[in-house]
Coordinates of C-alpha atoms (C1' of nucleotides) in Angstrom, one line a residue:
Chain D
X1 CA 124.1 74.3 111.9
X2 CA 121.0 75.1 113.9
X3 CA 121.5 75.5 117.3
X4 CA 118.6 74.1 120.0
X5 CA 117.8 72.5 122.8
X6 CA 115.6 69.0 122.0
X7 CA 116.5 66.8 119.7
X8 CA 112.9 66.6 118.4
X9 CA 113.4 70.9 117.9
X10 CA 116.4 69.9 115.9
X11 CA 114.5 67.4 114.0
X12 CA 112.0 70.1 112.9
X13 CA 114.4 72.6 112.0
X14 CA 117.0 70.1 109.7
X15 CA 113.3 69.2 108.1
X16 CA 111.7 72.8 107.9
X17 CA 115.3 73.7 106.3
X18 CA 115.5 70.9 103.9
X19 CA 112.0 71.5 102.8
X20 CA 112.1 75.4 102.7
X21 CA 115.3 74.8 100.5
X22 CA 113.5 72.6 98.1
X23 CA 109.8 74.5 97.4
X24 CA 110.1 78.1 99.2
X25 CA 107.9 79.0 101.6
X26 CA 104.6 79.5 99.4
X27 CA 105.4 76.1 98.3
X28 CA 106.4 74.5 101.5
X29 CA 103.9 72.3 103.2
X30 CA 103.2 71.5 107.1
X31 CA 102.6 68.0 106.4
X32 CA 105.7 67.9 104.2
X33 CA 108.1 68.9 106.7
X34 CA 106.4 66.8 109.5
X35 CA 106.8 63.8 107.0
X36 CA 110.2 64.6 106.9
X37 CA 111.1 65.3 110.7
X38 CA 109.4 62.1 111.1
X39 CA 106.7 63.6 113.7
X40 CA 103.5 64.7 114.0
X41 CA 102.1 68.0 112.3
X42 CA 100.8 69.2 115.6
X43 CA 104.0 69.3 117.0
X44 CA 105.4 72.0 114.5
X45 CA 102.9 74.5 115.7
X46 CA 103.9 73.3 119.5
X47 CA 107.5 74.1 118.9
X48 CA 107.4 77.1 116.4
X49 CA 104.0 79.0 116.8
X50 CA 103.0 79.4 112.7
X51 CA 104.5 78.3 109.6
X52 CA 105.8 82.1 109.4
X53 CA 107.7 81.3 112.7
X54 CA 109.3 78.4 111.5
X55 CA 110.4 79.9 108.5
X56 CA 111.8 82.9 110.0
X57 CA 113.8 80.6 112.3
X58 CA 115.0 78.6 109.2
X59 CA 115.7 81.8 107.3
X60 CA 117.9 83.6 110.0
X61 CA 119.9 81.0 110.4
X62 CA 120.4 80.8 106.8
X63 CA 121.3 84.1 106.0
X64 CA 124.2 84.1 107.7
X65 CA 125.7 81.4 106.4
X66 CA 124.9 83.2 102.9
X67 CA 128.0 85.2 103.7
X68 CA 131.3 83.4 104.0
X69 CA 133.3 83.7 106.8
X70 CA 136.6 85.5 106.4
X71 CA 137.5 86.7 109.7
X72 CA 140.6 85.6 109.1
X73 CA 141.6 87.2 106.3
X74 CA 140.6 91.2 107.9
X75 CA 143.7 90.4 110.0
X76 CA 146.2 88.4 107.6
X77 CA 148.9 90.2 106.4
X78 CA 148.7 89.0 102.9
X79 CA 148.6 90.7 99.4
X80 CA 145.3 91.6 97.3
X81 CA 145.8 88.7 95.3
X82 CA 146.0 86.7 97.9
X83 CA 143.1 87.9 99.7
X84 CA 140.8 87.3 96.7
X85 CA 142.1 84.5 95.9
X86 CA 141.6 82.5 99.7
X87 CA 138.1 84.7 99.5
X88 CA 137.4 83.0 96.0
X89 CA 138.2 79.5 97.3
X90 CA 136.3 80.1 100.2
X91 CA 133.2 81.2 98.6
X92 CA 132.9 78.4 95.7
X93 CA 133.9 75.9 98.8
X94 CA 130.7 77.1 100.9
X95 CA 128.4 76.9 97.9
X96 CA 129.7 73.6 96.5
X97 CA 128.7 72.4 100.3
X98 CA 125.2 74.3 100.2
X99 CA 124.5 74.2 96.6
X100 CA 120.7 75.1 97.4
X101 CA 122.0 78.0 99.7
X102 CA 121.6 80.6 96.8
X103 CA 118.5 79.9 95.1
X104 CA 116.5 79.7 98.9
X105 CA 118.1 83.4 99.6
X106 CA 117.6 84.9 96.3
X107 CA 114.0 83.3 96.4
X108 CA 112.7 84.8 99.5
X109 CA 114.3 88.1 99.7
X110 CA 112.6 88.8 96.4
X111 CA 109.2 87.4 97.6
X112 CA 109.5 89.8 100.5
X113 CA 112.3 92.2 100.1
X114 CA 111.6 94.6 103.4
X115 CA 110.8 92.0 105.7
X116 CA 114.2 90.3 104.7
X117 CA 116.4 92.8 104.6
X118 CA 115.4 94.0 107.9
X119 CA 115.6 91.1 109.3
X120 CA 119.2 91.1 107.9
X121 CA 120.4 94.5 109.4
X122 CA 118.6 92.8 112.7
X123 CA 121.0 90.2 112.4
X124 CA 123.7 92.2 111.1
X125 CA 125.2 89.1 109.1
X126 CA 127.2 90.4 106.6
X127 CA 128.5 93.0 108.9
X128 CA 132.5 91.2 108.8
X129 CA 131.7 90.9 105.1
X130 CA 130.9 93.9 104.3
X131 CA 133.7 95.6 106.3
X132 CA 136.1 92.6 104.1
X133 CA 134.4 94.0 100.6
X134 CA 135.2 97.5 101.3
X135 CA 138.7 96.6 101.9
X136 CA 138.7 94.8 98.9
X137 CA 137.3 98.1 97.0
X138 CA 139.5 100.8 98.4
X139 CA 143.1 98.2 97.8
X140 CA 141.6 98.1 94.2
X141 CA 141.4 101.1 94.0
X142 CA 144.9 102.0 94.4
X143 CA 147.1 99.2 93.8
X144 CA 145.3 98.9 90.5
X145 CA 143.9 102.4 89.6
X146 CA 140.5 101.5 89.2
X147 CA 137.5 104.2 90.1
X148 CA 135.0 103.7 92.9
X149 CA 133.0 102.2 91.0
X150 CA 135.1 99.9 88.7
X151 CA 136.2 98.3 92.2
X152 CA 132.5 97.6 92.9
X153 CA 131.9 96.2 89.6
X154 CA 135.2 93.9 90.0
X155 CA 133.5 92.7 93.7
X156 CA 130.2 92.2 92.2
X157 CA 131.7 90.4 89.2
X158 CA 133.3 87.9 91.4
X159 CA 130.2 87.5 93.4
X160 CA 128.5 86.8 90.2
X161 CA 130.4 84.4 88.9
X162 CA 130.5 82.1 91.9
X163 CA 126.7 82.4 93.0
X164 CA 125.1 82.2 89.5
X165 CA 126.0 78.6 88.5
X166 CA 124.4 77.2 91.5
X167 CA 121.2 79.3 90.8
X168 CA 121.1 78.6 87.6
X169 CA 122.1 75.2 87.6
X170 CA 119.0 73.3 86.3
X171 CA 118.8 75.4 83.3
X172 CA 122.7 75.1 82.8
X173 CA 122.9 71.4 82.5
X174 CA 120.1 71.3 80.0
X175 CA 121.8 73.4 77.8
X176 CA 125.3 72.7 78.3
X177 CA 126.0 69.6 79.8
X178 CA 122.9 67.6 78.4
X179 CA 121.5 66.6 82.0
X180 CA 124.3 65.1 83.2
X181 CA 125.1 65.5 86.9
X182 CA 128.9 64.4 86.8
X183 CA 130.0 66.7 84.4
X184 CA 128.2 69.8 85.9
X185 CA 130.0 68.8 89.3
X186 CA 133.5 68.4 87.1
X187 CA 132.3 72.3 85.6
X188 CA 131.8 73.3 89.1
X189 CA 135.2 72.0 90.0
X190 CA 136.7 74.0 87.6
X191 CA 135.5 77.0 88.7
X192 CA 137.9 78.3 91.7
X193 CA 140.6 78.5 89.2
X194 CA 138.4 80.0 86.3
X195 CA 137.3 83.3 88.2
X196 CA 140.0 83.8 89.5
X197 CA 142.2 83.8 86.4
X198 CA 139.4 86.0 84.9
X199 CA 139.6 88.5 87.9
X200 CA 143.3 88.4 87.8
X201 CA 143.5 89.3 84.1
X202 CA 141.2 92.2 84.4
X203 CA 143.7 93.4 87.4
X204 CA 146.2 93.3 85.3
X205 CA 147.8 90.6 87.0
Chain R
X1 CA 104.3 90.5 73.9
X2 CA 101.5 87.3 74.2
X3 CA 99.5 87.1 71.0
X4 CA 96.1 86.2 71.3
X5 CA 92.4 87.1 70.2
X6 CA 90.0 88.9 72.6
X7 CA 90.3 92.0 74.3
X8 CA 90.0 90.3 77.8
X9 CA 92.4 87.5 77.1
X10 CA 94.9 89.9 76.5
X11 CA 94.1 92.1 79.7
X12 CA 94.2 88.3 81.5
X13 CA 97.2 87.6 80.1
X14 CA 98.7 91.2 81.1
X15 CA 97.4 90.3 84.3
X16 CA 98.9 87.4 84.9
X17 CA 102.4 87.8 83.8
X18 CA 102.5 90.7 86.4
X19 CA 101.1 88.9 89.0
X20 CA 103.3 86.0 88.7
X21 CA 106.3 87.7 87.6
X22 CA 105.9 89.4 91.3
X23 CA 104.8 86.3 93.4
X24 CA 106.0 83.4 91.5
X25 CA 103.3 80.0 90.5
X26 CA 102.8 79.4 94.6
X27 CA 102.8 83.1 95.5
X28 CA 100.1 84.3 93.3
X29 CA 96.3 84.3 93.7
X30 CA 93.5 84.0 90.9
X31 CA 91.8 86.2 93.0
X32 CA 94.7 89.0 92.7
X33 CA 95.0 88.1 89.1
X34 CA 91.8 89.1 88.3
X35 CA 91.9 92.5 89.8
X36 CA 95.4 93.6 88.3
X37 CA 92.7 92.4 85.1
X38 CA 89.9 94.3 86.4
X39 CA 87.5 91.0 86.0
X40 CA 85.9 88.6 87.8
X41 CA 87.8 85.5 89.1
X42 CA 85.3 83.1 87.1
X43 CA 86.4 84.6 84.0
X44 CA 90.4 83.5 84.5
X45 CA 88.8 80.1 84.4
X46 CA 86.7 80.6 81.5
X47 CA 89.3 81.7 79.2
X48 CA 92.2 79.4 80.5
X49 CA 90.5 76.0 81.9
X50 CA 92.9 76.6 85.5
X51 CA 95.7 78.4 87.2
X52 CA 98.6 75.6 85.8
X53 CA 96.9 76.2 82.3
X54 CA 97.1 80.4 82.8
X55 CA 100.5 79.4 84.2
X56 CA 101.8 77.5 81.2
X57 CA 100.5 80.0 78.6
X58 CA 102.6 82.6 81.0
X59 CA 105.8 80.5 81.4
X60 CA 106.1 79.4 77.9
X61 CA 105.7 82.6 76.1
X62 CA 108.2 84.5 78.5
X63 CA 111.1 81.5 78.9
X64 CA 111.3 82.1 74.9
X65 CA 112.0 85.8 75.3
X66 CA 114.5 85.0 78.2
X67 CA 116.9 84.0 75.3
X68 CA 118.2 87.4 73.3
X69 CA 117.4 87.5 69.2
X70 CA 120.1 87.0 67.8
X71 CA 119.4 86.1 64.1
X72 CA 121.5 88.5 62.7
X73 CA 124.6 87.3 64.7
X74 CA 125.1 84.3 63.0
X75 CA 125.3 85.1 59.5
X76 CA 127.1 88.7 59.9
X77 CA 130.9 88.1 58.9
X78 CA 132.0 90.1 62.0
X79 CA 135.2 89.3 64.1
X80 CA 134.7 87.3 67.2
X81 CA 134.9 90.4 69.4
X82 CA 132.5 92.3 67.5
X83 CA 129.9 89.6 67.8
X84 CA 131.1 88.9 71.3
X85 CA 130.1 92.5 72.4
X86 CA 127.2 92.6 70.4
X87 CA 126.2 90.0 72.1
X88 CA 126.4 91.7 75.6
X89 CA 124.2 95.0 74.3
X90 CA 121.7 93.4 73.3
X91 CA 121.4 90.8 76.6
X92 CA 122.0 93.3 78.8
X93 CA 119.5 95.7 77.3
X94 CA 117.0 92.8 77.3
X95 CA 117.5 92.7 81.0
X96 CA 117.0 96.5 81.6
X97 CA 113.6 96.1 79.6
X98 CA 112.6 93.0 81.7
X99 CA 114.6 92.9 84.8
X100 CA 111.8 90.8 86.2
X101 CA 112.6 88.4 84.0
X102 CA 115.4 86.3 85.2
X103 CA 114.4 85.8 88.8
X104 CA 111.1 84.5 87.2
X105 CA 112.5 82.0 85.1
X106 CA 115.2 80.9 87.9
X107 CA 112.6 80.4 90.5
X108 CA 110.2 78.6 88.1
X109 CA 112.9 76.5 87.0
X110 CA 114.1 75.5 90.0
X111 CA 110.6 74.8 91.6
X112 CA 110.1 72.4 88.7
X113 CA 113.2 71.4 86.9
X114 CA 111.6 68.3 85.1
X115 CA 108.3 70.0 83.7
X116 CA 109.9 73.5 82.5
X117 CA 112.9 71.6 80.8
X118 CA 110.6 69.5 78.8
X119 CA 109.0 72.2 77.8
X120 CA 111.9 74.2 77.0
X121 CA 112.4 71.1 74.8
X122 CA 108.9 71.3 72.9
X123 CA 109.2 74.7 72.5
X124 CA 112.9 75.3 71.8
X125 CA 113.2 78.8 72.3
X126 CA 117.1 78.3 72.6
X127 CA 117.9 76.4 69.4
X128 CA 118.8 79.2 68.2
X129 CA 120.7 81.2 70.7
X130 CA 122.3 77.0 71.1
X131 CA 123.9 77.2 68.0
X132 CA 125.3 81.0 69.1
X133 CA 127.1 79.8 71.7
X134 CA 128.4 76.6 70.3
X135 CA 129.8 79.6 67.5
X136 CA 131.2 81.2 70.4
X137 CA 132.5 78.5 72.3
X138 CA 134.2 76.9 68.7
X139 CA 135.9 80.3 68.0
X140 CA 137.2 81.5 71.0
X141 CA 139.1 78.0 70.9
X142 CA 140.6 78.2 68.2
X143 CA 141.1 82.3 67.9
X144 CA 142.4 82.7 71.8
X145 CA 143.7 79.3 72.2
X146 CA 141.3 78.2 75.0
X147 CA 140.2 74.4 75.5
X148 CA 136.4 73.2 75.4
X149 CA 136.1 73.9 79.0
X150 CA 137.6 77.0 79.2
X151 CA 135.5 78.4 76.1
X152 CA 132.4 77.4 78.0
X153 CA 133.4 78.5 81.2
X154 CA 134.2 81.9 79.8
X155 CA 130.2 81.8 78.4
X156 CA 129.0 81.4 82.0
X157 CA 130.8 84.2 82.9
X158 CA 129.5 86.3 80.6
X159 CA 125.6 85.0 81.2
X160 CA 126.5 84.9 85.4
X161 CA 128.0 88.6 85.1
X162 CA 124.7 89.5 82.9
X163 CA 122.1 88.0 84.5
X164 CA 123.3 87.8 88.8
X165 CA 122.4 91.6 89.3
X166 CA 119.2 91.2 88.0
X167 CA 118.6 88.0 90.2
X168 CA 120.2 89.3 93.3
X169 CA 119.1 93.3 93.0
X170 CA 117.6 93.5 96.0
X171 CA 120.7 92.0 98.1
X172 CA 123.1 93.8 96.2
X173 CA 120.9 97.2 96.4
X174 CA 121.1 97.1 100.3
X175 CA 124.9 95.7 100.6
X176 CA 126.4 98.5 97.9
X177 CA 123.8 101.1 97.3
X178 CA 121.9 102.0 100.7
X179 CA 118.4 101.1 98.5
X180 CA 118.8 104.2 96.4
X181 CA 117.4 103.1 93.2
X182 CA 118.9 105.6 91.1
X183 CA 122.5 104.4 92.5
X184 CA 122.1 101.3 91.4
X185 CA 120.1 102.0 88.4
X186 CA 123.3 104.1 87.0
X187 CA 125.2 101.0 87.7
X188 CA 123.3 99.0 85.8
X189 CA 123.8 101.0 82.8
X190 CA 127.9 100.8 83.4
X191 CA 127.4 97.0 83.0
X192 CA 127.8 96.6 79.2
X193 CA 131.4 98.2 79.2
X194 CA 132.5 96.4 82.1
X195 CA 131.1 93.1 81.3
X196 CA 133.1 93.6 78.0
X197 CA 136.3 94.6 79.9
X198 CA 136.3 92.0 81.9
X199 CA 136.2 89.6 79.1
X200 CA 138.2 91.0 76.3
X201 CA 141.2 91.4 79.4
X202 CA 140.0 87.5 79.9
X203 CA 141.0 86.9 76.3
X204 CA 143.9 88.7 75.7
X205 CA 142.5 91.6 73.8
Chain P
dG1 C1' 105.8 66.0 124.7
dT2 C1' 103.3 63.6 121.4
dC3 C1' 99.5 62.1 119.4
dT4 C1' 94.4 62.1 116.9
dA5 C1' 90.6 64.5 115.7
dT6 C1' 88.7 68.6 114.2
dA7 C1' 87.8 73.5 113.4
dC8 C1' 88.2 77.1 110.1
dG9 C1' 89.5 80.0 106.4
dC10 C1' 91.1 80.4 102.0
dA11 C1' 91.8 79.5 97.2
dG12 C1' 90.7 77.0 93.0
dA13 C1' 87.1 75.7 90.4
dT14 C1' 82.1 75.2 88.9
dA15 C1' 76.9 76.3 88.3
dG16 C1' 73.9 78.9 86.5
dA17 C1' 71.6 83.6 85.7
dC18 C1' 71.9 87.4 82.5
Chain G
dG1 C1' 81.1 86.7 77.5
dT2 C1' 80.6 88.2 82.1
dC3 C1' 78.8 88.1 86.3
dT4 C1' 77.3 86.4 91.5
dA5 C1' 76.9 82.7 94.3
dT6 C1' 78.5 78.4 95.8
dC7 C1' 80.9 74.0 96.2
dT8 C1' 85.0 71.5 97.5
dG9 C1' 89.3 70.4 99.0
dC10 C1' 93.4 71.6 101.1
dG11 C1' 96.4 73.7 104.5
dT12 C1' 97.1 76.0 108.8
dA13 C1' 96.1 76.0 113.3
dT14 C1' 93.8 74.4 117.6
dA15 C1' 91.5 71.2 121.2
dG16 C1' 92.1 67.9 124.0
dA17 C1' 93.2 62.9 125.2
dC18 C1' 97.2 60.3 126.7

DNA sequence: GTCTATACGCAGATAGAC
DNA sequence: GTCTATCTGCGTATAGAC
C-alpha cells in the first residue's frame, strides 16, 4: 500500500493512515498515531520531519488510489456497455475495500483545495483516468447522441452514485436502515447492479 | 437563518457558521471567529459558555435546514412524477443557496457519528422529509413495479446525484472544468433536468 | 533507532476593569 | 455587555541519553 524501507516507517505510515482516515488532519493527534504504531512520539518527527510531512506522505499515497485503475480497459476491445459496466464494478469494488477512502479525500481537498490539487497534478494520479473518462464522453457522445455536456453529466452521475453512499454512510443508516450495519453492507451489495441498470436505462440501453 | 436576541449574538452566530462552514469543528479558531464577528474573543465565551456550545447552537440549526421543506408535498394530490420532480427543484435549489452546506454536515457527521445522530434524534429535523420518502419509496413500488430495495436504492440516487457535486466541487472543478467557476457554475444549473432524466428513464417514463 | 524529558507556542477559557 | 490581560492545558517539536 505504502511503499518504504523500515518496518518501523511502515508502522508509522499504516498508523498515520488509519488515523488520518478516522479524524482528518485538524483532528489527528501525534500521540494518537504513535499509540497506534505502537512507538514512541519522538520517533514520528525522526522519520517524517512535522505532522504536515507525515500527512502529505499519507495523502499522496492516497490520492492515487482515489482513482481506479483501468489500464486495462484503454486497450480492451470491448463495447461502451461493457466498459462502463467492468468501470462500474471496479469502482464500487475499490470503495467497498476502502470504505473511508472518499470521505478522507473529499475532507482535505476542501480544507485546502490549492495545496491539494497541486499536489495532485504533481502526482498526475488521475492522468490514465482522466484519458479513460474522455473516452467514455466522446463514445457517448456518438453512439448515443448525447451533447458534450449530457456525456459529462452521465460520467459525473455515475461517479456520484458510487462515491456518495460511502460518504454519506453514517447519516444513511440512521435514516434508512435504522443503524444496522448488516443491512447497509447488503444495500451496498446491491449497488453494482443498481447504477448500472440506471445508467443503462438513461442510454437507452 | 439562526433566531436569537441581541445584536451581537446574531453577528456571533453569523460568524461562526462561516467560520466553521469553511474549517469544519477542528479547523476553526475562536480567535478567527471573533474577527469574521468583529469582537473580542472573550465575548464568544460570554454569550455561548465554549466553542462545543457555539458549535452545537451552529450544527443544530443548520443539519435542520440540510433537509428541503417540503410540507406542501405531502398533502398535494399530484402524480408521483410531479412530486418526484418537485422534489428535485426545490433540493437542488437549496444546494445552490447553500452549497457549503453538505460538505459541512458530511464531515461533521462523520467526525462524530454518535453525538450528531442523537441529536438529529432530539431535534428531528427529518421527521418530516422521513415520511416523504417512505411516500416515495411506497409509490414508486407499487406505480413502477420496483421492490423495497429497489425503491430506496432509486432514493439514494436521487440524493447521491443531488448532493456529490456539492461535496466533491473542488475535485470535479479541476478534473472536468480547468477551475473555471463559471463552467461549472452553468453545470450546476443543468442539474435539475438531468437528475430528472435520469430517473424518469430509470422508471420507465 | 528508540527512548524520556522538556521546551515552546497556541488556543480555549477565565478574571476583572470599565 | 464589552474589553484587556492572563491563566492553563494541550499538542507539536526538540534535546539529549542510551
Amino acid at each position: 500500500m505504502v511503499e518504504s524501507n523500515s518496518e518501523t516507517e511502515n508502522r508509522i505510515l499504516e498508523a498515520a493512515k488509519m488515523v488520518f482516515f478516522r479524524k482528518g488532519l485538524d483532528g489527528a493527534r501525534m500521540q494518537e498515531i504513535a499509540d497506534e504504531a505502537g512507538i514512541n512520539k519522538a520517533l514520528l518527527h525522526y522519520y517524517f520531519r512535522s505532522k504536515d510531512k507525515l500527512f502529505e506522505a499519507i495523502f499522496a499515497a492516497t490520492f492515487t488510489q482515489f482513482f481506479p485503475k483501468v489500464d486495462q480497459l484503454t486497450l480492451s476491445n470491448r463495447t461502451l456497455k461493457e466498459k462502463l459496466s467492468e468501470f462500474i464494478d471496479i469502482y464500487i469494488q475499490l470503495l467497498r475495500d476502502n470504505p473511508q477512502l472518499p470521505m478522507f479525500v473529499v475532507r482535505e481537498i476542501n480544507r485546502d483545495p490549492e495545496a491539494i490539487l497541486t499536489l495532485m497534478q504533481r502526482n498526475l494520479p488521475g492522468k490514465n483516468i482522466l484519458e479513460i473518462f474522455h473516452q467514455f464522453a466522446a463514445q457517448m457522445q456518438s453512439e448515443c447522441n448525447l451533447t458534450q455536456a449530457e456525456a459529462l453529466h452521465t460520467l459525473i452521475n455515475i461517479i456520484s452514485m458510487c462515491v456518495f453512499p460511502f460518504i454519506g454512510r453514517p447519516l444513511l443508516k440512521q435514516m434508512f436502515f435504522e443503524q444496522d450495519n448488516n443491512r447497509f453492507d447488503e444495500f451496498i451489495s446491491q449497488r453494482k447492479d443498481i447504477i448500472k441498470k440506471t445508467i443503462f436505462s438513461t442510454l437507452g440501453w
